[in-house]
Amino acid sequence: MSDFARYSRQIVLREVGVNGQQLLRDSSALVIGVGGLGSAAALYLAGAGLGRLLLSDRDRVEPSNLQRQILYRGGDIGRAKLDAAADTLRALNPETVIELLPGPLDGAALAAAVQAADIVLDCSDNFPTRAALNAVCVAARKPLVSGAAIRFEGQLALFDAARGSACYACLYPNPDDGDSGMPAGEAQETCEEAGVLGPTVGVVGSLQALLAIKHLLGLGQDAGQLHVWDALRMSWRKMAVPRDPYCRVCGTQAQRGPDE
Ligand SMILES: [Zn+2]
């Protein structure tokens, strides 16, 4: 351990300890999307001392991002998000190796990126990316931490195909009918149209990092649980997501592969 003091507040936790810290150092995470969710998640993962962070995004920093995308500063406007994110994360923790994967990733590139990581965080903002990422994670048996936030509602879930949990498509089986992966009923709306407060996104992104860290440390039984947050009422709901035997991605009865 080259920097014990840096991680002392988590090493002191009985559930983490020196061995847990070494586990994190030996681990890697793929973060798809470094917007609002990905900013919070990546900062906490780097802070925790993950060995390697793989980041993917396609966008440049815009003024409207700065309200919630806390990886970026005013001086970053116009820069590629990946370059600006790497600078921030390396400044925070030079021990975490940052790898940049310019997006959008699809096909073999997406499969290779997923294969290269121990856990995947879906911090994207659109359904096609969410669906493709879920299918690749199921096929590769990689844990996936899904998150979304819009208006005053957030949700997140850990899906772990290797442990037989439900997958993202079990939860949202009919994307064409308006199940966008946003909180219930939000259809294909985006934060640009519907709005969102920065901290709402930050809460979900932070908890995506928490679920990832817990999973890497073998703590808790989070897989297959959907957490929904109402930011106006400040209330959480937690519900089990049953695995759908006819799921088009992970179903055992559907007799169809994840690429169909
Ligand atoms: Zn499924």
Short mmCIF file of C-alpha atoms and ligand atoms in Angstrom, two decimals:
data_model
loop_
_atom_site.label_atom_id
_atom_site.label_comp_id
_atom_site.label_asym_id
_atom_site.label_seq_id
_atom_site.Cartn_x
_atom_site.Cartn_y
_atom_site.Cartn_z
CA MET A 1 0.00 0.00 0.00
CA SER A 2 1.80 3.10 -1.18
CA ASP A 3 -0.52 5.60 0.47
CA PHE A 4 -2.11 4.25 3.63
CA ALA A 5 -3.14 7.68 4.91
CA ARG A 6 -5.13 8.40 1.77
CA TYR A 7 -7.45 5.46 2.43
CA SER A 8 -7.32 5.37 6.21
CA ARG A 9 -11.01 6.34 6.69
CA GLN A 10 -12.18 3.29 4.78
CA ILE A 11 -9.41 0.91 5.83
CA VAL A 12 -10.48 1.47 9.43
CA LEU A 13 -13.85 -0.08 8.54
CA ARG A 14 -13.87 -3.68 9.68
CA GLU A 15 -15.63 -4.64 6.43
CA VAL A 16 -12.82 -3.12 4.34
CA GLY A 17 -9.46 -3.29 6.08
CA VAL A 18 -6.10 -3.60 4.35
CA ASN A 19 -7.26 -6.65 2.43
CA GLY A 20 -10.32 -4.86 1.11
CA GLN A 21 -8.21 -1.89 0.07
CA GLN A 22 -5.93 -4.23 -1.85
CA LEU A 23 -9.02 -5.75 -3.49
CA LEU A 24 -10.08 -2.31 -4.68
CA ARG A 25 -6.57 -1.60 -5.92
CA ASP A 26 -6.66 -4.83 -7.93
CA SER A 27 -10.08 -3.96 -9.40
CA SER A 28 -11.26 -2.09 -12.45
CA ALA A 29 -14.54 -0.41 -13.39
CA LEU A 30 -15.96 0.70 -16.72
CA VAL A 31 -18.00 3.92 -16.54
CA ILE A 32 -20.19 4.47 -19.59
CA GLY A 33 -20.96 8.17 -19.74
CA VAL A 34 -19.18 10.86 -17.74
CA GLY A 35 -22.08 13.30 -17.42
CA GLY A 36 -23.91 13.94 -14.16
CA LEU A 37 -24.09 10.33 -12.96
CA GLY A 38 -20.63 9.41 -14.22
CA SER A 39 -19.02 12.49 -12.67
CA ALA A 40 -20.11 11.57 -9.15
CA ALA A 41 -19.44 7.86 -9.64
CA ALA A 42 -15.97 8.27 -11.16
CA LEU A 43 -14.84 10.76 -8.52
CA TYR A 44 -15.80 8.42 -5.69
CA LEU A 45 -14.32 5.36 -7.38
CA ALA A 46 -11.01 7.14 -7.95
CA GLY A 47 -11.10 8.50 -4.42
CA ALA A 48 -11.61 4.99 -3.08
CA GLY A 49 -8.45 3.84 -4.82
CA LEU A 50 -9.77 1.61 -7.57
CA GLY A 51 -6.83 0.34 -9.57
CA ARG A 52 -8.19 1.18 -12.98
CA LEU A 53 -11.05 3.28 -14.32
CA LEU A 54 -12.14 2.94 -17.93
CA LEU A 55 -14.23 5.89 -19.08
CA SER A 56 -16.29 6.24 -22.22
CA ASP A 57 -18.08 9.30 -23.58
CA ARG A 58 -18.52 11.14 -26.86
CA ASP A 59 -19.38 14.67 -25.78
CA ARG A 60 -17.61 17.94 -25.14
CA VAL A 61 -18.17 20.05 -22.04
CA GLU A 62 -20.98 22.60 -22.48
CA PRO A 63 -22.01 25.44 -20.18
CA SER A 64 -25.29 23.65 -19.31
CA ASN A 65 -23.29 20.66 -17.98
CA LEU A 66 -21.64 22.57 -15.15
CA GLN A 67 -24.81 22.69 -12.99
CA ARG A 68 -24.48 18.96 -12.21
CA GLN A 69 -21.44 17.40 -13.92
CA ILE A 70 -18.98 17.96 -11.11
CA LEU A 71 -15.92 16.61 -12.90
CA TYR A 72 -15.77 19.84 -14.93
CA ARG A 73 -14.90 23.48 -14.40
CA GLY A 74 -15.70 26.58 -16.42
CA GLY A 75 -12.32 26.41 -18.09
CA ASP A 76 -13.18 22.99 -19.51
CA ILE A 77 -15.96 24.28 -21.77
CA GLY A 78 -15.30 23.04 -25.28
CA ARG A 79 -12.90 20.30 -24.21
CA ALA A 80 -13.63 16.63 -24.75
CA LYS A 81 -15.26 15.36 -21.56
CA LEU A 82 -12.89 12.41 -21.47
CA ASP A 83 -9.79 14.64 -21.45
CA ALA A 84 -11.20 16.97 -18.81
CA ALA A 85 -12.41 14.05 -16.69
CA ALA A 86 -9.02 12.36 -16.86
CA ASP A 87 -7.28 15.54 -15.69
CA THR A 88 -9.62 15.88 -12.71
CA LEU A 89 -9.43 12.23 -11.69
CA ARG A 90 -5.65 12.04 -12.05
CA ALA A 91 -5.30 15.17 -9.93
CA LEU A 92 -7.53 13.58 -7.29
CA ASN A 93 -5.75 10.23 -7.25
CA PRO A 94 -2.64 9.59 -9.37
CA GLU A 95 -2.66 5.97 -8.16
CA THR A 96 -5.77 5.17 -10.18
CA VAL A 97 -4.99 4.37 -13.81
CA ILE A 98 -7.43 6.20 -16.11
CA GLU A 99 -8.11 4.73 -19.55
CA LEU A 100 -10.14 6.68 -22.10
CA LEU A 101 -12.43 5.01 -24.61
CA PRO A 102 -13.93 7.60 -26.97
CA GLY A 103 -17.57 6.71 -27.64
CA PRO A 104 -20.02 5.75 -28.67
CA LEU A 105 -18.85 2.20 -28.06
CA ASP A 106 -20.73 -0.56 -29.81
CA GLY A 107 -20.24 -4.06 -31.12
CA ALA A 108 -16.80 -5.52 -30.54
CA ALA A 109 -15.45 -2.35 -28.93
CA LEU A 110 -18.19 -2.37 -26.30
CA ALA A 111 -17.74 -6.09 -25.66
CA ALA A 112 -13.98 -5.65 -25.25
CA ALA A 113 -14.45 -2.74 -22.85
CA VAL A 114 -16.88 -4.75 -20.70
CA GLN A 115 -14.58 -7.76 -20.75
CA ALA A 116 -11.69 -5.59 -19.54
CA ALA A 117 -13.49 -4.46 -16.38
CA ASP A 118 -14.57 -6.18 -13.17
CA ILE A 119 -17.76 -4.13 -12.92
CA VAL A 120 -19.69 -1.82 -15.25
CA LEU A 121 -21.54 1.39 -14.39
CA ASP A 122 -24.25 2.55 -16.75
CA CYS A 123 -24.16 6.33 -16.43
CA SER A 124 -25.53 6.93 -19.92
CA ASP A 125 -28.50 9.07 -20.85
CA ASN A 126 -30.28 7.09 -23.55
CA PHE A 127 -32.10 3.80 -23.92
CA PRO A 128 -30.20 2.30 -26.88
CA THR A 129 -26.94 2.54 -24.92
CA ARG A 130 -28.58 1.07 -21.80
CA ALA A 131 -30.03 -1.85 -23.73
CA ALA A 132 -26.82 -2.62 -25.60
CA LEU A 133 -24.72 -2.40 -22.45
CA ASN A 134 -27.08 -4.71 -20.55
CA ALA A 135 -26.97 -7.32 -23.31
CA VAL A 136 -23.18 -7.29 -23.38
CA CYS A 137 -22.96 -7.51 -19.58
CA VAL A 138 -25.36 -10.47 -19.49
CA ALA A 139 -23.41 -12.25 -22.22
CA ALA A 140 -20.10 -11.61 -20.44
CA ARG A 141 -21.58 -12.37 -16.98
CA LYS A 142 -20.36 -8.99 -15.71
CA PRO A 143 -22.08 -7.07 -12.90
CA LEU A 144 -23.86 -3.92 -14.07
CA VAL A 145 -24.81 -0.95 -11.90
CA SER A 146 -27.59 0.93 -13.61
CA GLY A 147 -28.60 4.46 -12.65
CA ALA A 148 -30.97 7.15 -13.89
CA ALA A 149 -32.24 10.52 -12.68
CA ILE A 150 -34.74 12.97 -14.07
CA ARG A 151 -36.95 15.71 -12.60
CA PHE A 152 -37.11 14.85 -8.87
CA GLU A 153 -36.74 11.11 -9.19
CA GLY A 154 -33.78 8.78 -9.24
CA GLN A 155 -33.34 5.07 -9.45
CA LEU A 156 -30.55 2.55 -9.37
CA ALA A 157 -30.00 -1.18 -9.35
CA LEU A 158 -27.22 -3.74 -9.43
CA PHE A 159 -27.74 -6.55 -11.91
CA ASP A 160 -25.43 -9.55 -11.70
CA ALA A 161 -25.94 -12.22 -14.32
CA ALA A 162 -23.18 -14.35 -12.81
CA ARG A 163 -25.38 -14.75 -9.70
CA GLY A 164 -28.57 -15.34 -11.64
CA SER A 165 -30.19 -12.01 -10.83
CA ALA A 166 -32.65 -10.25 -13.10
CA CYS A 167 -31.20 -8.04 -15.83
CA TYR A 168 -32.08 -4.55 -16.98
CA ALA A 169 -34.31 -5.95 -19.72
CA CYS A 170 -36.29 -7.98 -17.16
CA LEU A 171 -37.16 -4.61 -15.61
CA TYR A 172 -37.81 -2.78 -18.89
CA PRO A 173 -38.98 -5.46 -21.32
CA ASN A 174 -40.67 -3.23 -23.89
CA PRO A 175 -38.56 -0.22 -24.80
CA ASP A 176 -40.76 0.46 -27.83
CA ASP A 177 -43.77 0.91 -25.54
CA GLY A 178 -42.13 3.77 -23.72
CA ASP A 179 -40.03 2.05 -21.07
CA SER A 180 -36.96 4.15 -21.51
CA GLY A 181 -34.99 3.21 -18.46
CA MET A 182 -35.86 6.49 -16.88
CA PRO A 183 -38.01 6.41 -13.76
CA ALA A 184 -41.47 5.00 -14.38
CA GLY A 185 -43.52 6.85 -16.90
CA GLU A 186 -40.82 9.21 -18.06
CA ALA A 187 -40.61 7.46 -21.42
CA GLN A 188 -37.89 8.80 -23.68
CA GLU A 189 -37.69 12.21 -22.04
CA THR A 190 -34.28 13.67 -21.39
CA CYS A 191 -33.02 15.95 -18.65
CA GLU A 192 -32.69 18.65 -21.31
CA GLU A 193 -36.46 18.55 -21.82
CA ALA A 194 -37.70 17.60 -18.36
CA GLY A 195 -35.05 19.15 -16.11
CA VAL A 196 -33.21 17.86 -13.07
CA LEU A 197 -31.44 19.32 -10.05
CA GLY A 198 -27.74 18.67 -9.78
CA PRO A 199 -27.82 16.98 -6.38
CA THR A 200 -30.51 14.57 -7.57
CA VAL A 201 -28.12 13.27 -10.20
CA GLY A 202 -25.27 13.36 -7.70
CA VAL A 203 -27.11 11.17 -5.20
CA VAL A 204 -27.72 8.47 -7.79
CA GLY A 205 -24.17 8.62 -9.19
CA SER A 206 -22.70 8.47 -5.69
CA LEU A 207 -24.81 5.43 -4.85
CA GLN A 208 -23.78 3.74 -8.10
CA ALA A 209 -20.19 4.07 -6.86
CA LEU A 210 -21.27 2.71 -3.47
CA LEU A 211 -22.95 -0.34 -5.01
CA ALA A 212 -19.86 -0.96 -7.14
CA ILE A 213 -17.46 -0.69 -4.20
CA LYS A 214 -19.64 -2.96 -2.05
CA HIS A 215 -19.87 -5.53 -4.83
CA LEU A 216 -16.11 -5.53 -5.38
CA LEU A 217 -15.61 -6.03 -1.63
CA GLY A 218 -18.23 -8.78 -1.44
CA LEU A 219 -20.44 -6.75 0.90
CA GLY A 220 -24.22 -6.93 0.92
CA GLN A 221 -26.84 -8.63 -1.20
CA ASP A 222 -27.74 -5.83 -3.57
CA ALA A 223 -28.17 -7.68 -6.85
CA GLY A 224 -31.67 -7.67 -8.32
CA GLN A 225 -32.96 -4.87 -6.06
CA LEU A 226 -34.38 -1.70 -7.58
CA HIS A 227 -34.05 1.46 -5.51
CA VAL A 228 -36.31 4.39 -6.39
CA TRP A 229 -35.86 7.79 -4.81
CA ASP A 230 -38.42 10.59 -4.63
CA ALA A 231 -36.38 13.73 -4.07
CA LEU A 232 -39.41 15.92 -3.35
CA ARG A 233 -40.69 13.68 -0.55
CA MET A 234 -37.18 12.52 0.37
CA SER A 235 -38.34 8.92 0.37
CA TRP A 236 -36.85 5.68 -0.94
CA ARG A 237 -38.63 2.61 -2.21
CA LYS A 238 -36.87 -0.72 -2.63
CA MET A 239 -38.31 -3.60 -4.57
CA ALA A 240 -37.05 -6.93 -5.80
CA VAL A 241 -36.85 -7.29 -9.58
CA PRO A 242 -37.89 -10.85 -10.45
CA ARG A 243 -35.98 -12.54 -13.23
CA ASP A 244 -38.21 -12.93 -16.27
CA PRO A 245 -37.85 -16.42 -17.77
CA TYR A 246 -39.04 -14.98 -21.09
CA CYS A 247 -36.69 -11.97 -20.96
CA ARG A 248 -35.37 -11.31 -24.46
CA VAL A 249 -31.85 -10.88 -23.07
CA CYS A 250 -31.37 -13.27 -20.14
CA GLY A 251 -34.46 -15.48 -20.38
CA THR A 252 -34.07 -19.24 -20.20
CA GLN A 253 -37.43 -19.84 -21.91
CA ALA A 254 -37.14 -17.38 -24.73
CA GLN A 255 -34.53 -19.44 -26.63
CA ARG A 256 -33.09 -16.28 -28.02
CA GLY A 257 -29.62 -14.85 -27.69
CA PRO A 258 -28.75 -11.40 -26.38
CA ASP A 259 -28.01 -10.12 -29.87
CA GLU A 260 -31.50 -10.70 -31.21
ZN ZN B 1 -33.39 -10.26 -18.21
#
